[in-house]
Amino acid sequence: EPEVTQTPSHQVTQMGQEVILRCVPISNHLYFYWYRQILGQKVEFLVSFYNNEISEKSEIFDDQFSVERPDGSNFTLKIRSTKLEDSAMYFCASSEGGGGAQETQYFGPGTRLLVL
Amino acid sequence: GENVEQHPSTLSVQEGDSAVIKCTYSDSASNYFPWYKQELGKGPQLIIDIRSNVGEKKDQRIAVTLNKTAKHFSLHITETQPEDSAVYFCAASSPWNNDMRFGAGTRLTVKP
């Protein structure tokens, strides 16, 4: 069964450093998402991406964040200058068609980011 | 924007009993309501969803009900088993934007 994959599974970085989290969505999916989950808290929407541009972003997704689809398979989340409060689990998700967030989203296993 | 509230935050039941988790939403335009199960160390996995054109949907031991007027929806798990133990999240989205808002989660423990 196709699945969303994410790398790395864990990342430790120093405050102020840049990190890039990588995701490979399910191959025929058109919508891509990033969410974060601070330990013990709810899953929070960051951004949705469709047709090579941001479709929607939350108030959390400020200028420190960016997303990119550098090739036909990868979808990346970049945090330019990490802060302690960026420590969280980051989930990538994808959905199949033009219904966007109205369609079933398939989540990856997550990347646990720890900022020291 | 949409705000989703979920209760209870923790729920403990005996194996074989039923479990009910409730969510409310604020945006009357929301029309898609999925439920996710998250096991330790894994990403959320969709277990059932409902759209606003139906009031109830069932899949084996799992059912979801939706009351559009009251803006609340519930997950019902019957004949619970220890492997149902996980964190369950409700979520809501509207056709007007491409984000999905999650509830705070319910940690369900099924005791054998």
CSV table of C-alpha atoms in Angstrom, one decimal:
chain,number,residue,atom,x,y,z
A,1,GLU,CA,0.0,0.0,0.0
A,2,PRO,CA,1.4,3.4,-0.9
A,3,GLU,CA,2.4,5.6,2.0
A,4,VAL,CA,3.9,9.0,2.8
A,5,THR,CA,7.5,8.8,3.9
A,6,GLN,CA,9.5,11.4,5.9
A,7,THR,CA,13.2,11.9,6.6
A,8,PRO,CA,14.9,12.2,8.9
A,9,SER,CA,12.9,10.5,11.7
A,10,HIS,CA,14.7,12.6,14.3
A,11,GLN,CA,16.7,15.8,14.0
A,12,VAL,CA,18.6,17.7,16.7
A,13,THR,CA,19.7,21.2,15.9
A,14,GLN,CA,21.1,24.3,17.6
A,15,MET,CA,18.9,27.4,18.0
A,16,GLY,CA,19.4,29.7,15.0
A,17,GLN,CA,20.3,26.9,12.6
A,18,GLU,CA,18.4,26.1,9.4
A,19,VAL,CA,16.7,22.8,9.1
A,20,ILE,CA,15.0,21.1,6.1
A,21,LEU,CA,12.5,18.4,6.7
A,22,ARG,CA,11.8,16.1,3.8
A,23,CYS,CA,8.7,14.2,2.7
A,24,VAL,CA,7.8,12.0,-0.2
A,25,PRO,CA,4.0,12.1,-0.7
A,26,ILE,CA,2.0,9.3,-2.3
A,27,SER,CA,2.9,9.5,-6.0
A,28,ASN,CA,-0.4,10.3,-7.6
A,29,HIS,CA,-1.5,12.8,-4.9
A,30,LEU,CA,-1.9,16.5,-5.7
A,31,TYR,CA,-2.3,18.2,-2.4
A,32,PHE,CA,0.4,18.3,0.2
A,33,TYR,CA,0.4,19.5,3.8
A,34,TRP,CA,2.6,20.1,6.8
A,35,TYR,CA,1.4,19.9,10.4
A,36,ARG,CA,3.2,20.1,13.7
A,37,GLN,CA,2.5,18.6,17.0
A,38,ILE,CA,4.2,19.9,20.1
A,39,LEU,CA,4.6,17.1,22.7
A,40,GLY,CA,1.3,16.3,24.3
A,41,GLN,CA,-0.7,18.8,22.3
A,42,LYS,CA,-3.0,18.9,19.3
A,43,VAL,CA,-2.0,18.5,15.7
A,44,GLU,CA,-1.7,22.0,14.2
A,45,PHE,CA,-2.0,22.9,10.6
A,46,LEU,CA,0.9,24.8,9.1
A,47,VAL,CA,0.5,24.9,5.3
A,48,SER,CA,-1.2,23.3,2.3
A,49,PHE,CA,0.4,23.2,-1.2
A,50,TYR,CA,-1.1,22.6,-4.5
A,51,ASN,CA,0.0,23.1,-8.1
A,52,ASN,CA,3.4,24.3,-7.0
A,53,GLU,CA,2.2,27.1,-4.7
A,54,ILE,CA,0.9,27.6,-1.2
A,55,SER,CA,-2.8,27.1,-1.0
A,56,GLU,CA,-3.4,28.0,2.6
A,57,LYS,CA,-1.2,28.8,5.6
A,58,SER,CA,-1.9,29.2,9.3
A,59,GLU,CA,-0.8,32.0,11.6
A,60,ILE,CA,2.0,29.7,12.7
A,61,PHE,CA,3.6,29.6,9.3
A,62,ASP,CA,5.5,32.9,9.4
A,63,ASP,CA,8.5,34.1,7.4
A,64,GLN,CA,10.7,31.6,9.1
A,65,PHE,CA,9.0,28.8,7.3
A,66,SER,CA,9.0,27.9,3.6
A,67,VAL,CA,7.9,25.0,1.5
A,68,GLU,CA,9.1,23.7,-1.8
A,69,ARG,CA,8.6,20.9,-4.2
A,70,PRO,CA,12.1,20.7,-5.7
A,71,ASP,CA,11.4,17.8,-8.0
A,72,GLY,CA,8.6,15.4,-8.9
A,73,SER,CA,8.6,13.5,-5.7
A,74,ASN,CA,9.9,15.5,-2.7
A,75,PHE,CA,8.1,18.1,-0.6
A,76,THR,CA,10.2,20.0,1.9
A,77,LEU,CA,9.6,22.2,4.9
A,78,LYS,CA,12.4,24.7,5.7
A,79,ILE,CA,12.8,26.5,9.0
A,80,ARG,CA,15.3,29.3,8.4
A,81,SER,CA,16.4,30.1,11.9
A,82,THR,CA,15.1,27.6,14.4
A,83,LYS,CA,13.8,28.7,17.8
A,84,LEU,CA,13.4,26.6,21.0
A,85,GLU,CA,9.6,26.6,20.5
A,86,ASP,CA,10.0,25.0,17.1
A,87,SER,CA,10.7,21.7,18.9
A,88,ALA,CA,7.9,19.4,17.9
A,89,MET,CA,6.9,16.5,15.7
A,90,TYR,CA,6.3,17.6,12.1
A,91,PHE,CA,4.0,15.6,10.0
A,92,CYS,CA,3.7,15.7,6.2
A,93,ALA,CA,0.4,14.6,4.6
A,94,SER,CA,-1.0,14.3,1.1
A,95,SER,CA,-4.4,13.9,-0.5
A,96,GLU,CA,-5.4,12.7,-3.9
A,97,GLY,CA,-7.4,15.2,-5.7
A,98,GLY,CA,-8.8,18.6,-6.1
A,99,GLY,CA,-10.9,18.5,-3.0
A,100,GLY,CA,-8.1,19.8,-0.9
A,101,ALA,CA,-8.7,19.5,2.8
A,102,GLN,CA,-12.1,18.0,2.1
A,103,GLU,CA,-10.4,14.8,1.0
A,104,THR,CA,-8.8,12.0,3.0
A,105,GLN,CA,-5.3,13.0,4.1
A,106,TYR,CA,-2.6,10.4,4.5
A,107,PHE,CA,0.0,11.2,7.1
A,108,GLY,CA,3.6,10.3,7.2
A,109,PRO,CA,5.3,8.9,10.4
A,110,GLY,CA,6.7,12.3,11.3
A,111,THR,CA,10.0,14.0,12.0
A,112,ARG,CA,10.8,14.8,15.6
A,113,LEU,CA,12.7,18.1,15.7
A,114,LEU,CA,14.6,19.1,18.8
A,115,VAL,CA,16.0,22.6,19.0
A,116,LEU,CA,18.7,23.1,21.7
B,1,GLY,CA,-11.2,30.6,11.8
B,2,GLU,CA,-12.4,27.2,12.8
B,3,ASN,CA,-12.1,26.1,16.4
B,4,VAL,CA,-12.6,22.4,17.3
B,5,GLU,CA,-13.1,21.4,20.9
B,6,GLN,CA,-12.8,17.7,22.0
B,7,HIS,CA,-13.9,15.9,25.1
B,8,PRO,CA,-12.9,14.0,27.2
B,9,SER,CA,-9.1,14.4,27.2
B,10,THR,CA,-8.7,10.9,28.7
B,11,LEU,CA,-11.0,8.0,28.7
B,12,SER,CA,-10.6,4.6,30.3
B,13,VAL,CA,-12.9,1.7,29.6
B,14,GLN,CA,-13.0,-2.0,30.2
B,15,GLU,CA,-12.6,-4.3,27.3
B,16,GLY,CA,-15.9,-4.9,25.6
B,17,ASP,CA,-17.4,-1.7,26.8
B,18,SER,CA,-18.3,1.2,24.4
B,19,ALA,CA,-16.3,4.5,24.2
B,20,VAL,CA,-17.7,7.8,23.0
B,21,ILE,CA,-15.7,10.9,22.2
B,22,LYS,CA,-17.3,14.2,21.4
B,23,CYS,CA,-16.3,17.2,19.4
B,24,THR,CA,-17.8,20.6,18.7
B,25,TYR,CA,-16.9,23.0,15.9
B,26,SER,CA,-17.4,26.7,15.5
B,27,ASP,CA,-17.5,27.3,11.7
B,28,SER,CA,-20.9,26.6,10.3
B,29,ALA,CA,-19.4,26.3,6.9
B,30,SER,CA,-17.3,23.2,7.9
B,31,ASN,CA,-18.6,20.1,6.1
B,32,TYR,CA,-16.0,17.5,6.4
B,33,PHE,CA,-15.2,15.7,9.7
B,34,PRO,CA,-12.6,13.0,9.9
B,35,TRP,CA,-11.4,11.1,12.9
B,36,TYR,CA,-7.8,10.0,13.3
B,37,LYS,CA,-6.2,7.4,15.5
B,38,GLN,CA,-2.6,8.0,16.6
B,39,GLU,CA,-0.6,5.3,18.1
B,40,LEU,CA,2.6,6.0,20.0
B,41,GLY,CA,5.4,7.2,17.7
B,42,LYS,CA,3.3,7.2,14.6
B,43,GLY,CA,1.4,9.7,12.5
B,44,PRO,CA,-2.4,10.1,12.6
B,45,GLN,CA,-4.3,7.5,10.6
B,46,LEU,CA,-7.8,8.1,9.3
B,47,ILE,CA,-10.3,5.7,10.8
B,48,ILE,CA,-13.6,7.2,9.7
B,49,ASP,CA,-15.0,10.4,8.3
B,50,ILE,CA,-18.3,12.0,7.7
B,51,ARG,CA,-19.6,14.8,5.5
B,52,SER,CA,-22.4,17.2,6.3
B,53,ASN,CA,-24.8,15.6,4.0
B,54,VAL,CA,-25.2,12.6,6.2
B,55,GLY,CA,-26.0,12.3,9.9
B,56,GLU,CA,-24.4,9.0,10.7
B,57,LYS,CA,-21.8,6.6,9.3
B,58,LYS,CA,-20.8,3.2,10.5
B,59,ASP,CA,-17.9,0.9,9.8
B,60,GLN,CA,-17.9,-2.3,11.8
B,61,ARG,CA,-17.3,-1.3,15.4
B,62,ILE,CA,-16.8,2.4,14.7
B,63,ALA,CA,-19.5,4.9,14.0
B,64,VAL,CA,-19.7,8.7,13.8
B,65,THR,CA,-22.7,10.9,14.2
B,66,LEU,CA,-23.1,14.5,13.2
B,67,ASN,CA,-25.5,17.1,14.4
B,68,LYS,CA,-25.1,20.1,12.1
B,69,THR,CA,-27.6,22.3,14.0
B,70,ALA,CA,-25.7,21.9,17.2
B,71,LYS,CA,-22.3,21.8,15.5
B,72,HIS,CA,-21.1,18.7,17.2
B,73,PHE,CA,-20.0,15.2,16.1
B,74,SER,CA,-19.1,12.1,18.0
B,75,LEU,CA,-17.1,8.9,17.6
B,76,HIS,CA,-18.5,5.7,19.0
B,77,ILE,CA,-16.4,2.6,19.4
B,78,THR,CA,-18.3,-0.5,20.4
B,79,GLU,CA,-16.9,-3.8,21.9
B,80,THR,CA,-13.6,-2.1,22.6
B,81,GLN,CA,-10.4,-4.1,22.5
B,82,PRO,CA,-7.0,-3.4,24.0
B,83,GLU,CA,-5.6,-2.6,20.5
B,84,ASP,CA,-8.1,0.3,20.3
B,85,SER,CA,-5.9,2.1,23.0
B,86,ALA,CA,-4.5,5.2,21.3
B,87,VAL,CA,-5.0,8.9,21.0
B,88,TYR,CA,-8.0,9.9,18.9
B,89,PHE,CA,-8.3,13.2,17.2
B,90,CYS,CA,-11.3,14.8,15.6
B,91,ALA,CA,-10.9,17.4,12.9
B,92,ALA,CA,-13.0,19.7,10.7
B,93,SER,CA,-12.6,21.5,7.4
B,94,SER,CA,-14.7,23.7,5.2
B,95,PRO,CA,-14.8,24.1,1.4
B,96,TRP,CA,-13.6,27.7,1.7
B,97,ASN,CA,-10.1,27.0,2.7
B,98,ASN,CA,-7.5,24.3,2.5
B,99,ASP,CA,-6.7,23.7,6.1
B,100,MET,CA,-7.9,21.2,8.6
B,101,ARG,CA,-8.3,22.0,12.3
B,102,PHE,CA,-7.8,19.3,14.9
B,103,GLY,CA,-9.3,18.8,18.3
B,104,ALA,CA,-6.9,18.4,21.3
B,105,GLY,CA,-7.1,14.6,21.3
B,106,THR,CA,-8.5,11.9,23.6
B,107,ARG,CA,-6.3,9.3,25.1
B,108,LEU,CA,-8.3,6.1,25.1
B,109,THR,CA,-7.2,3.3,27.3
B,110,VAL,CA,-8.9,-0.1,27.0
B,111,LYS,CA,-8.2,-2.3,30.0
B,112,PRO,CA,-8.2,-6.0,29.5
